[in-house]
Amino acid sequence: MTLRRRTLLLLTVVLAALLGVLQLASSSVLLGGFRRVERDLCLQNLHRVWKGYLGILATLQEKASDWSYWDEMARFVQGRNETFVVSTLGMTPFETMRLSILAIHDASGNPVYVKERTAEPPELRTPGPRTLAAVSEVNQRIVREGPAHAIRGVLETELGTLLFASTPILRTDRSGPVLGTVTFGRLLDRAEVDRLAELTELPIELLRTGNAGIPNSALSTLSSGEPVALSEPEGDVVPGFVVIRDQVGRVSCVLRVVQPRSVYAAGLRSIVGSIAMALVLGAVLVAVVSGLLEGLVLRRLHRMGADVLAIGNQRDSGLRVRVEGDDELALLGRTINDALQALESANADLRVAKESADASSRAKAEFLARMSHEIRTPLNGVLGMTELALQGHLGAEQRGLLETVHSSANLLLDIVNDILDFSKIEGRKLQLDIRQIDLHGLVSEVVQLFRSRAERKGLTLNLAISDEVPVTVLGDGLRIRQILVNLIGNAVKFTERGAVSVQVGKIREHAGLIWIEFEVSDTGIGISKEQQTQIFEAFSQGETSFSRSYGGTGLGLAISARLAEIMGGELTVQSDLGVGATFRCTVSVSTARMIDVEEPAAALPGAQETQRSLRVLVVDDNAVNRIVASKILERAGHCVEAADNGKAALEVLRSVHFDLVLMDLQMPVMDGIETIRRIRAGEEGVNPKIRVIAITAQAEESDRTACLSAGADGFLTKPLRMGELLAEMNRMLAHLPS
């Protein structure tokens, strides 16, 4: 995720958190305040309804008082004047004052005039007994309590709930005694409720079912004697209730007032508007911050990143990033430039060190190559001459002396090979030569190589190969053989009595690879625990005294351990001093594929072909080497001529036909590589198809590759062995015409 996206995401999260906090605060604080204001306003409206109801009663009482303080009324009560009834009491007061009942009683409680008005058709009639009893009871209370007492409220009659006002009849000066009572009553019906609603500007509904329809939240308030109560909001409205009780406190009827939640809705709209405004401002803030981030930070970071990427792509630590300003990003740029400066200095030091190391490595390689050449060249003469001498008729003493010389020369050659191998391993130049090999035959051959030596020391040499070990595998047979020669040779060398056992087994197999374990155990002198950590180091042996007793360079185990690691395994030892040692070497090989394998030289008709007399040209600048090669070839029945450099060889080849050329590589005037190239080019009449075997004291794989690339048909290293030379020639003869 980019920095821009992370910053925008962070700002969005912060904005969302702020909006969430604002929403929570609005819900818990602002909306709570709006609810309280709404409740107070609704209670005020309910009290308005209650006051409207009381106002109706007060109006009735005022009108009743006007009639009760009228002298004509007093005379009517006392004299029962029918003219008053006709002139005053008819339908007119019912219609003008919207009365439902008009009752006049004397001081004794006797009804003088009691009438109720029906709705349809409108007419006056005598009320029912329930109405008469209720009005008479009110009259008696007023008479008992005196002229200053008036009563108003509600009565339950046959018509329904009746709003009434009853006042005592007095003379105009309002002096006693009470002559009777005047009662005005108005039915509390839908029309009266609508007029009350119009008066209060509130929607009112009349409930005649007592407590039915009143929520419990309002009943608890009403039960305490309060005339009004609110219930919990229901959607977008708040129900309220006004209770009207009769003279004994019973609930006569309930007025239900439904009020819209206008205050709460307005508050909610304001909060939503505030949140929307905050959201818009937040979006603007995010846009502004994003723009500032882009202009002040990201653009500079992009330029700095592009500079760093360009420096990395060009791999030039001499370049620098652009630095702008004097803030933290500028400090970062200067820090990167300082690091690049340090890297440039370090690279310069590394280049100097690498050049020095390369020069040292080249010098080492050149020294080893020179030493290999200088040592192998005289060894070629020693081994060649002793082999030729051993083929002659010798006495026992002379043969013994020559065999000692030959054995010593071979030992010296082994030491030179060990040093060269160790140098290749240390320089990481050793490459494995993976080929199809007969693993069983290879192990048996190495064991057989040491069997006569073991028998001479009176030792038993045992070999056991597990059936799980495949016969044919893909691996570097030469290096496996080298490890086995070292391990078995050491076991035989350091064991004076007892036995040496060689066991081969399969450890595991995975993904086409097989791990083979070679175990070589002996009953020899053993190795102490202290020395076991050192024997795999170069030029080290188990004990200095052993070196004096047994000899050796101390490179064998070091080379074997490193070869095992290169082949994906390891070399370990388990031993106690004086009781023998067990070496275990594991290597990985591949499952052998069915490939065409070149038949070995022995399978060629060499015995017959070697009877042919070939004309062979030996080219070598060293006279001893020319003599050795010539003698070997002459004893094999071939005609030999010699040349001491490449230029001389070309002159001979122009004038004489030869079947084969043995070409040394390092020569003055013209070296062997150049000479082979000119032969293959057919220079000045030279046969370009003549067989050429390159011979050199250089044992590097690069030398072999160079020779074969130049056009050589074969490659041999000095010192020349008679068997190897004749075998290579045998291979060549298989392809020559008869």
XYZ file of C-alpha atoms in Angstrom:
738
model
C 0.000 0.000 0.000
C 1.348 3.388 -0.970
C 1.997 6.189 1.495
C -0.776 8.259 -0.089
C -3.297 5.491 0.396
C -2.148 4.855 3.934
C -2.482 8.545 4.785
C -5.921 8.790 3.191
C -6.963 5.615 4.972
C -5.709 7.032 8.281
C -7.549 10.323 7.719
C -10.698 8.421 6.761
C -10.477 6.291 9.900
C -9.928 9.388 12.052
C -12.854 11.143 10.350
C -15.069 8.093 10.837
C -14.034 7.943 14.490
C -14.850 11.637 14.942
C -18.214 11.144 13.258
C -18.842 8.156 15.485
C -17.991 10.202 18.587
C -20.205 13.019 17.292
C -23.047 10.575 16.710
C -22.615 9.098 20.181
C -22.483 12.538 21.778
C -25.527 13.618 19.800
C -27.451 10.534 20.831
C -26.523 10.739 24.492
C -26.415 14.524 25.031
C -28.115 16.522 22.317
C -30.935 14.104 21.611
C -31.419 13.660 25.338
C -31.796 17.426 25.665
C -34.249 17.492 22.790
C -36.246 14.719 24.444
C -36.437 16.712 27.687
C -37.533 19.863 25.830
C -40.073 17.776 23.933
C -41.422 16.278 27.163
C -41.719 19.674 28.837
C -43.523 21.100 25.811
C -45.889 18.135 25.669
C -46.677 18.491 29.380
C -47.374 22.167 28.842
C -49.782 21.291 26.060
C -51.503 18.729 28.283
C -51.882 21.361 30.968
C -53.399 23.641 28.328
C -55.987 20.966 27.615
C -56.611 20.593 31.340
C -57.009 24.356 31.691
C -59.331 24.367 28.685
C -61.448 21.769 30.408
C -61.453 23.880 33.603
C -62.308 26.905 31.493
C -65.425 25.189 30.194
C -66.475 24.452 33.749
C -65.728 28.047 34.786
C -67.871 29.348 31.901
C -70.743 27.120 32.965
C -70.348 28.287 36.553
C -70.255 31.923 35.478
C -73.449 31.554 33.478
C -75.112 29.617 36.289
C -74.135 32.371 38.753
C -75.709 34.977 36.535
C -79.006 33.086 36.739
C -78.737 32.275 40.425
C -78.328 35.935 41.494
C -81.370 37.038 39.502
C -84.348 38.178 41.516
C -86.712 36.704 38.970
C -85.068 33.336 39.613
C -85.565 33.749 43.347
C -89.240 34.572 42.863
C -89.623 31.628 40.500
C -88.195 29.207 43.002
C -90.438 30.541 45.725
C -93.633 31.068 43.703
C -93.410 28.593 40.836
C -94.322 31.244 38.258
C -95.245 29.427 35.057
C -94.869 32.615 33.086
C -91.137 32.547 33.884
C -90.929 29.074 32.493
C -92.545 30.045 29.259
C -90.625 33.281 28.840
C -87.240 32.249 30.072
C -86.853 28.591 30.468
C -87.710 27.032 27.091
C -85.318 25.811 24.373
C -83.544 29.158 24.174
C -81.031 28.773 27.069
C -80.198 25.249 25.895
C -79.295 26.482 22.435
C -77.550 29.733 23.366
C -75.404 28.171 26.088
C -75.151 24.680 24.440
C -76.678 23.134 27.559
C -77.621 19.519 27.798
C -79.316 19.806 31.258
C -80.847 22.727 33.159
C -81.991 21.976 36.703
C -83.565 24.305 39.336
C -84.164 23.033 42.893
C -85.608 24.773 45.931
C -83.960 24.902 49.331
C -85.626 21.685 50.352
C -84.097 19.868 47.451
C -87.273 19.549 45.502
C -86.916 19.907 41.749
C -88.617 23.050 40.503
C -87.521 22.688 36.880
C -85.342 19.860 35.509
C -85.049 19.283 31.774
C -82.575 17.644 29.399
C -82.219 18.311 25.700
C -82.079 15.431 23.258
C -79.924 15.625 20.154
C -82.160 14.158 17.432
C -84.794 15.439 17.276
C -83.988 18.369 19.553
C -86.532 18.470 22.339
C -86.761 18.909 26.102
C -87.605 16.052 28.390
C -87.348 14.990 32.003
C -84.002 13.339 32.749
C -83.689 9.808 33.895
C -83.574 8.816 37.531
C -79.749 8.531 37.561
C -79.432 12.100 36.350
C -82.069 13.384 38.772
C -80.415 11.676 41.713
C -76.969 13.052 40.830
C -78.261 16.629 40.421
C -80.330 16.390 43.635
C -77.248 15.255 45.552
C -75.299 18.270 44.317
C -78.197 20.570 45.342
C -78.269 19.173 48.853
C -74.509 19.722 49.275
C -74.835 23.413 48.335
C -77.808 23.975 50.663
C -75.883 22.358 53.499
C -72.665 24.298 52.982
C -74.247 27.747 52.625
C -74.523 30.614 50.148
C -70.788 30.895 49.465
C -70.474 27.391 48.112
C -70.715 26.395 44.434
C -69.900 23.036 42.828
C -68.605 22.152 39.368
C -67.255 19.026 37.775
C -68.590 15.972 35.959
C -71.480 13.644 36.540
C -72.182 10.269 34.994
C -75.710 10.284 33.599
C -77.813 8.269 31.200
C -76.643 10.637 28.454
C -72.982 10.109 29.309
C -70.327 12.237 30.986
C -71.841 15.592 31.920
C -69.857 18.758 32.567
C -71.804 20.689 35.185
C -71.736 23.812 37.371
C -74.154 24.319 40.275
C -74.543 27.592 42.211
C -76.862 28.690 45.100
C -79.894 30.920 44.294
C -79.588 34.164 46.236
C -81.056 37.610 46.030
C -79.398 40.237 43.915
C -77.364 41.482 46.860
C -76.176 37.881 47.313
C -77.462 37.712 50.838
C -78.833 34.540 52.352
C -80.460 32.324 52.967
C -80.011 29.849 50.086
C -83.312 29.699 48.234
C -82.294 26.805 45.978
C -79.774 25.889 43.285
C -79.279 26.369 39.564
C -77.392 23.607 37.696
C -76.134 23.899 34.124
C -74.903 20.781 32.435
C -73.176 20.224 29.068
C -72.598 16.776 27.624
C -68.889 15.960 27.041
C -69.310 14.489 23.583
C -67.271 14.470 20.365
C -68.421 17.985 19.426
C -67.368 19.408 22.798
C -64.004 17.642 22.534
C -63.518 19.092 19.038
C -64.240 22.584 20.359
C -61.672 21.980 23.099
C -59.191 20.783 20.466
C -59.843 23.879 18.395
C -59.385 26.031 21.468
C -56.046 24.429 22.405
C -54.970 23.720 18.794
C -54.175 20.135 19.749
C -55.587 16.820 18.487
C -57.762 15.350 21.278
C -59.481 11.985 21.470
C -62.120 11.070 24.076
C -61.717 7.720 25.815
C -64.724 6.480 27.803
C -63.194 3.220 28.964
C -61.623 4.271 32.194
C -57.991 3.188 32.421
C -58.219 1.107 29.253
C -55.860 2.377 26.569
C -53.593 4.191 29.000
C -49.994 2.794 28.977
C -48.468 1.715 32.268
C -45.858 4.475 31.971
C -48.699 7.057 32.237
C -50.854 5.172 34.765
C -48.152 5.439 37.449
C -48.302 9.248 37.143
C -52.093 9.431 37.004
C -52.477 7.144 39.996
C -50.645 9.687 42.129
C -53.456 12.205 41.561
C -51.906 14.168 38.708
C -54.491 15.197 36.098
C -52.076 14.829 33.172
C -49.426 12.277 32.203
C -47.160 11.386 29.244
C -46.320 7.935 27.948
C -43.255 6.823 25.999
C -43.057 8.050 22.397
C -44.722 5.883 19.756
C -42.965 6.401 16.468
C -43.306 10.030 15.406
C -45.840 11.004 18.118
C -45.967 11.339 21.912
C -49.283 10.231 23.480
C -50.517 12.265 26.473
C -53.515 11.824 28.736
C -55.801 14.196 30.642
C -57.950 12.429 33.270
C -61.339 13.786 34.250
C -62.634 12.471 37.589
C -66.140 12.595 39.078
C -67.159 14.059 42.458
C -65.794 11.088 44.404
C -62.473 10.927 42.492
C -63.293 8.087 40.149
C -62.018 8.308 36.577
C -64.952 9.371 34.510
C -63.238 9.756 31.141
C -59.807 10.314 29.596
C -58.738 12.786 26.961
C -55.953 11.359 24.789
C -53.756 14.032 23.227
C -51.432 12.867 20.424
C -48.621 15.357 19.824
C -46.166 15.137 16.926
C -42.474 14.915 17.827
C -41.697 18.132 16.036
C -39.032 19.237 18.521
C -37.289 15.866 18.440
C -37.558 15.696 14.648
C -36.140 19.217 14.343
C -33.321 18.281 16.704
C -32.635 15.086 14.783
C -32.573 17.021 11.511
C -30.152 19.516 12.992
C -27.901 16.718 14.234
C -28.024 14.955 10.864
C -27.285 18.267 9.206
C -24.390 18.825 11.591
C -23.019 15.358 10.875
C -23.440 15.906 7.145
C -21.694 19.247 7.460
C -18.939 17.573 9.474
C -18.690 14.882 6.802
C -18.402 17.499 4.072
C -15.841 19.446 6.080
C -13.982 16.188 6.759
C -13.952 15.357 3.048
C -12.680 18.845 2.322
C -10.059 18.388 5.051
C -8.992 15.042 3.587
C -8.743 16.631 0.140
C -6.727 19.552 1.504
C -4.439 17.283 3.516
C -4.050 14.988 0.499
C -3.125 17.958 -1.662
C -0.657 19.259 0.902
C 0.739 15.748 1.347
C 1.131 15.401 -2.400
C 2.758 18.799 -2.792
C 4.973 18.841 0.290
C 5.844 15.172 0.801
C 4.816 12.621 -1.810
C 6.084 14.438 -4.901
C 9.465 14.899 -3.254
C 9.461 11.281 -2.103
C 8.632 10.159 -5.641
C 11.527 12.156 -7.042
C 13.795 10.797 -4.349
C 12.564 7.229 -5.031
C 13.096 7.693 -8.770
C 16.641 8.906 -8.101
C 17.360 5.899 -5.861
C 15.850 3.536 -8.463
C 17.963 5.103 -11.204
C 21.071 4.738 -9.062
C 20.191 1.071 -8.456
C 19.487 0.364 -12.127
C 22.695 2.055 -13.273
C 24.633 0.507 -10.378
C 26.476 3.781 -10.046
C 27.069 4.799 -6.447
C 28.608 8.025 -7.727
C 25.150 9.427 -8.492
C 23.200 11.368 -5.849
C 19.542 12.000 -5.025
C 18.105 15.500 -5.357
C 17.724 17.350 -2.045
C 15.205 20.179 -1.646
C 14.498 22.334 1.382
C 15.754 21.952 4.927
C 13.192 19.651 6.564
C 13.060 15.985 7.504
C 12.843 14.863 3.867
C 15.903 16.926 3.047
C 17.652 15.268 5.986
C 16.614 11.877 4.568
C 18.023 12.826 1.168
C 21.306 13.971 2.678
C 21.457 10.751 4.716
C 20.964 8.694 1.532
C 23.683 10.685 -0.195
C 25.999 10.133 2.774
C 25.252 6.401 2.575
C 25.956 6.456 -1.163
C 29.219 8.262 -0.503
C 30.150 5.619 2.076
C 29.073 2.890 -0.352
C 31.173 4.428 -3.102
C 34.188 4.468 -0.801
C 33.504 0.891 0.271
C 33.104 -0.179 -3.362
C 36.403 1.445 -4.196
C 38.033 -0.442 -1.326
C 36.322 -3.641 -2.455
C 37.520 -3.135 -6.027
C 41.050 -2.682 -4.807
C 40.708 -5.740 -2.558
C 39.133 -7.778 -5.371
C 41.836 -6.793 -7.804
C 44.406 -7.744 -5.218
C 42.633 -11.050 -4.530
C 42.269 -11.750 -8.260
C 45.914 -10.989 -8.777
C 46.798 -13.260 -5.872
C 44.496 -15.984 -7.242
C 46.016 -15.658 -10.712
C 49.478 -15.773 -9.239
C 48.524 -18.835 -7.209
C 47.002 -20.533 -10.250
C 49.988 -19.679 -12.388
C 52.338 -20.915 -9.672
C 50.434 -24.193 -9.306
C 50.305 -24.652 -13.065
C 54.021 -23.930 -13.344
C 54.865 -26.214 -10.436
C 52.615 -28.937 -11.827
C 54.372 -28.651 -15.186
C 57.834 -28.518 -13.688
C 57.196 -31.508 -11.403
C 55.260 -33.636 -13.869
C 57.849 -33.139 -16.605
C 60.721 -34.881 -14.783
C 58.258 -37.379 -13.287
C 57.277 -38.260 -16.823
C 60.874 -39.153 -17.488
C 61.288 -41.100 -14.242
C 58.072 -43.107 -14.593
C 58.472 -43.651 -18.311
C 62.052 -44.817 -18.081
C 61.397 -47.103 -15.089
C 58.388 -48.663 -16.860
C 60.526 -49.257 -19.945
C 63.351 -50.662 -17.821
C 60.973 -52.987 -15.911
C 59.898 -54.486 -19.234
C 63.465 -55.608 -19.908
C 65.447 -58.609 -18.603
C 66.589 -57.663 -15.098
C 68.053 -59.408 -12.164
C 66.090 -59.642 -8.946
C 68.056 -56.885 -7.216
C 67.850 -54.499 -10.192
C 64.105 -55.161 -10.563
C 63.557 -54.492 -6.870
C 65.451 -51.218 -7.061
C 63.520 -50.078 -10.154
C 60.197 -51.032 -8.578
C 61.123 -48.908 -5.544
C 61.935 -45.998 -7.844
C 58.646 -46.506 -9.720
C 56.622 -46.694 -6.460
C 58.285 -43.548 -5.086
C 57.583 -41.655 -8.296
C 53.908 -42.717 -8.160
C 53.746 -41.565 -4.512
C 55.188 -38.211 -5.491
C 52.626 -37.956 -8.300
C 49.792 -38.686 -5.836
C 51.035 -35.872 -3.590
C 51.103 -33.447 -6.504
C 47.553 -34.476 -7.494
C 46.296 -34.008 -3.901
C 47.759 -30.514 -3.722
C 46.188 -29.569 -7.056
C 42.782 -31.005 -6.048
C 42.836 -29.161 -2.725
C 43.719 -25.932 -4.503
C 40.762 -26.359 -6.888
C 38.380 -27.056 -3.998
C 39.575 -24.068 -2.011
C 39.242 -21.843 -5.071
C 35.738 -23.233 -5.782
C 36.900 -24.255 -9.248
C 36.227 -27.970 -8.919
C 33.354 -29.135 -11.111
C 31.732 -32.542 -10.912
C 31.719 -34.737 -14.014
C 28.313 -36.456 -13.823
C 28.194 -39.641 -15.851
C 26.562 -43.042 -15.740
C 28.642 -45.312 -13.518
C 28.558 -48.900 -12.296
C 28.579 -48.212 -8.557
C 28.957 -51.860 -7.507
C 31.827 -52.388 -9.932
C 33.535 -49.153 -8.880
C 33.507 -50.092 -5.166
C 34.637 -53.650 -5.893
C 37.481 -52.366 -8.071
C 38.762 -50.016 -5.339
C 38.581 -52.769 -2.697
C 40.409 -55.135 -5.026
C 43.092 -52.478 -5.489
C 43.995 -52.712 -1.775
C 43.439 -56.427 -1.270
C 47.022 -57.501 -2.002
C 48.406 -54.786 0.298
C 46.039 -55.910 3.091
C 47.029 -59.541 2.618
C 50.709 -58.628 2.858
C 49.965 -57.124 6.310
C 47.893 -60.159 7.325
C 44.611 -58.182 7.318
C 41.166 -59.320 6.248
C 39.501 -56.905 3.799
C 35.699 -57.385 3.683
C 33.125 -55.844 1.342
C 29.326 -55.817 1.780
C 26.983 -53.985 -0.609
C 23.314 -53.765 0.319
C 20.743 -55.043 -2.166
C 19.018 -51.656 -1.918
C 21.982 -49.937 -3.544
C 21.331 -49.600 -7.296
C 23.987 -50.933 -9.616
C 23.892 -48.122 -12.157
C 23.606 -44.471 -11.080
C 24.505 -41.006 -12.340
C 27.385 -39.418 -10.458
C 31.017 -38.411 -10.503
C 32.670 -41.803 -10.395
C 36.175 -40.325 -10.348
C 35.520 -38.351 -7.149
C 33.686 -41.226 -5.446
C 36.663 -43.428 -6.289
C 39.034 -40.783 -4.895
C 37.143 -40.723 -1.556
C 37.109 -44.520 -1.298
C 40.820 -44.744 -2.146
C 41.594 -42.262 0.654
C 39.384 -43.971 3.263
C 40.324 -47.576 2.463
C 43.990 -46.636 1.985
C 44.089 -44.950 5.419
C 42.323 -47.915 7.035
C 44.856 -50.379 5.626
C 47.776 -48.080 6.406
C 46.845 -47.475 10.083
C 45.779 -51.088 10.870
C 48.459 -53.606 11.879
C 46.222 -56.557 12.789
C 42.598 -57.516 12.483
C 40.338 -56.490 9.620
C 39.116 -53.651 7.442
C 35.418 -53.683 6.496
C 33.728 -51.744 3.718
C 29.913 -51.494 3.712
C 27.716 -49.693 1.179
C 24.043 -48.897 1.909
C 21.186 -46.648 0.853
C 20.026 -44.051 3.380
C 17.043 -42.490 1.624
C 15.618 -41.609 -1.776
C 13.710 -38.446 -2.707
C 12.810 -36.630 -5.933
C 15.091 -38.750 -8.092
C 18.098 -38.454 -5.743
C 19.585 -41.346 -3.768
C 21.810 -40.842 -0.743
C 24.458 -43.581 -0.558
C 26.518 -44.228 2.592
C 30.027 -45.701 2.389
C 31.215 -47.036 5.754
C 34.884 -47.971 6.225
C 35.801 -49.427 9.622
C 39.079 -50.841 10.870
C 40.698 -52.269 14.009
C 43.696 -49.965 13.836
C 45.208 -47.384 16.157
C 42.054 -45.207 16.427
C 41.742 -41.451 16.893
C 41.387 -39.526 20.157
C 38.326 -37.332 20.778
C 40.528 -34.224 20.760
C 42.009 -35.024 17.341
C 38.706 -35.966 15.655
C 37.865 -32.284 15.177
C 41.155 -31.631 13.371
C 41.626 -34.568 11.013
C 39.388 -33.006 8.337
C 41.516 -29.871 8.245
C 44.167 -29.478 5.579
C 47.684 -30.783 6.290
C 46.496 -32.371 9.552
C 46.798 -35.925 10.877
C 45.625 -37.595 14.026
C 49.000 -37.353 15.774
C 52.377 -35.894 14.929
C 53.993 -39.176 15.862
C 51.783 -40.890 13.288
C 53.118 -38.606 10.647
C 56.585 -39.718 11.477
C 55.546 -43.375 11.591
C 53.187 -43.526 8.648
C 53.883 -40.440 6.530
C 51.439 -38.575 4.342
C 50.525 -34.963 3.560
C 47.357 -34.848 5.664
C 45.320 -33.699 2.652
C 43.412 -36.931 1.937
C 40.654 -36.565 4.543
C 40.344 -32.806 3.991
C 39.839 -33.375 0.248
C 37.435 -36.274 0.865
C 35.323 -34.228 3.320
C 35.024 -31.339 0.883
C 34.241 -33.654 -2.025
C 31.443 -35.239 0.047
C 29.993 -31.789 0.752
C 30.147 -30.877 -2.944
C 28.233 -34.093 -3.731
C 25.499 -33.224 -1.220
C 26.698 -35.326 1.714
C 29.198 -35.354 4.533
C 32.119 -37.273 6.017
C 32.059 -38.197 9.713
C 34.188 -40.308 12.036
C 33.504 -42.373 15.132
C 36.537 -43.679 16.979
C 38.259 -44.355 20.280
C 41.997 -44.330 20.695
C 43.440 -47.844 20.364
C 40.240 -49.603 19.243
C 39.941 -48.585 15.594
C 37.888 -46.071 13.662
C 34.734 -45.958 11.533
C 34.405 -43.379 8.757
C 30.989 -42.783 7.183
C 30.733 -40.870 3.934
C 27.398 -39.974 2.341
C 26.990 -38.704 -1.216
C 23.940 -38.079 -3.398
C 23.605 -39.652 -6.829
C 20.782 -39.608 -9.357
C 18.726 -42.453 -10.684
C 20.492 -43.622 -13.824
C 18.805 -42.859 -17.145
C 18.951 -45.154 -20.123
C 21.653 -43.467 -22.150
C 24.098 -44.592 -24.760
C 27.450 -45.280 -23.176
C 30.555 -45.359 -25.287
C 32.084 -48.778 -25.249
C 35.340 -48.925 -23.260
C 38.619 -49.100 -25.074
C 39.051 -52.726 -24.078
C 36.019 -53.614 -26.138
C 37.669 -52.313 -29.308
C 39.733 -54.596 -31.440
C 42.822 -53.075 -29.893
C 44.821 -56.219 -29.659
C 44.551 -56.637 -33.383
C 44.928 -52.949 -34.184
C 48.035 -52.549 -32.064
C 49.716 -55.017 -34.414
C 49.590 -52.320 -37.111
C 52.728 -50.267 -37.427
C 51.836 -46.579 -37.403
C 53.876 -43.584 -38.256
C 53.733 -41.349 -35.150
C 55.159 -37.835 -34.767
C 56.133 -36.937 -31.157
C 56.260 -33.141 -30.605
C 57.789 -32.043 -27.275
C 60.396 -29.482 -26.326
C 61.766 -31.711 -23.530
C 64.263 -34.253 -24.816
C 63.562 -36.749 -21.990
C 59.856 -36.657 -22.742
C 60.556 -37.240 -26.448
C 62.725 -40.216 -25.577
C 60.127 -41.706 -23.197
C 57.288 -41.390 -25.711
C 59.433 -42.672 -28.546
C 60.599 -45.739 -26.596
C 57.024 -46.613 -25.543
C 55.790 -46.356 -29.118
C 58.758 -48.205 -30.624
C 58.271 -51.090 -28.207
C 54.630 -51.190 -29.329
C 55.867 -51.613 -32.914
C 55.356 -48.124 -34.269
C 57.637 -45.920 -36.346
C 58.428 -42.692 -34.512
C 59.866 -39.338 -35.470
C 60.244 -36.302 -33.179
C 60.100 -32.514 -33.310
C 60.965 -30.044 -30.525
C 58.303 -27.346 -31.282
C 55.143 -26.717 -33.281
C 56.808 -24.915 -36.175
C 59.207 -27.804 -36.715
C 56.289 -30.244 -36.500
C 54.427 -28.432 -39.287
C 57.496 -28.574 -41.522
C 57.791 -32.342 -40.963
C 54.058 -32.901 -41.550
C 54.250 -31.105 -44.925
C 56.824 -33.530 -46.232
C 56.033 -36.840 -44.497
C 52.765 -38.711 -44.017
C 51.931 -39.610 -40.399
C 49.023 -41.535 -38.885
C 49.119 -39.896 -35.442
C 50.658 -36.898 -33.658
C 51.491 -36.715 -29.919
C 51.445 -32.947 -29.268
C 52.835 -31.302 -26.148
C 51.110 -27.999 -25.326
C 53.786 -25.842 -23.710
C 56.626 -25.354 -26.189
C 58.771 -22.455 -27.406
C 58.506 -20.940 -30.905
C 54.940 -22.301 -31.419
C 52.868 -23.945 -28.675
C 50.690 -27.003 -29.106
C 47.298 -25.213 -29.245
C 48.380 -22.985 -32.123
C 49.949 -25.941 -33.917
C 46.722 -27.996 -33.644
C 44.697 -25.053 -35.021
C 47.011 -24.778 -38.043
C 46.854 -28.506 -38.647
C 43.046 -28.415 -38.644
C 43.200 -25.403 -40.967
C 45.195 -27.516 -43.461
C 48.062 -25.020 -43.537
C 50.477 -25.399 -46.490
C 49.662 -28.988 -47.400
C 49.298 -30.443 -43.921
C 46.666 -33.218 -43.668
C 43.831 -31.583 -41.593
C 42.299 -34.985 -40.698
C 45.354 -36.429 -39.010
C 44.718 -37.769 -35.490
C 46.190 -35.607 -32.693
C 46.556 -36.548 -29.014
C 47.378 -33.561 -26.808
C 49.868 -34.219 -24.005
C 50.509 -31.753 -21.212
C 51.781 -31.488 -17.686
C 48.779 -29.174 -16.936
C 46.068 -31.141 -15.142
C 43.365 -28.445 -15.288
C 39.994 -29.162 -16.915
C 40.347 -25.863 -18.737
C 43.425 -27.218 -20.505
C 41.502 -30.283 -21.666
C 38.653 -28.092 -22.911
C 41.044 -25.782 -24.756
C 42.744 -28.715 -26.481
C 39.519 -30.348 -27.599
C 38.171 -26.982 -28.762
C 41.319 -26.412 -30.839
C 40.724 -29.743 -32.604
C 42.601 -32.387 -30.614
C 41.148 -35.897 -30.793
C 42.441 -37.006 -27.403
C 43.976 -35.658 -24.201
C 46.545 -37.149 -21.812
C 48.347 -35.685 -18.816
C 51.941 -36.232 -17.902
C 53.520 -38.319 -16.730
C 52.676 -40.675 -19.529
C 51.702 -44.199 -18.496
C 52.334 -46.858 -21.073
C 48.878 -48.403 -20.565
C 47.051 -45.083 -20.798
C 48.943 -44.022 -23.929
C 48.396 -47.321 -25.733
C 44.711 -47.387 -24.692
C 44.168 -43.886 -26.095
C 45.954 -44.881 -29.303
C 43.847 -48.038 -29.398
C 40.727 -45.852 -29.337
C 42.119 -43.784 -32.217
C 43.046 -46.873 -34.254
C 39.439 -48.056 -34.185
C 38.545 -45.158 -36.487
C 41.560 -45.242 -38.808
C 41.358 -46.904 -42.238
C 43.272 -50.152 -42.589
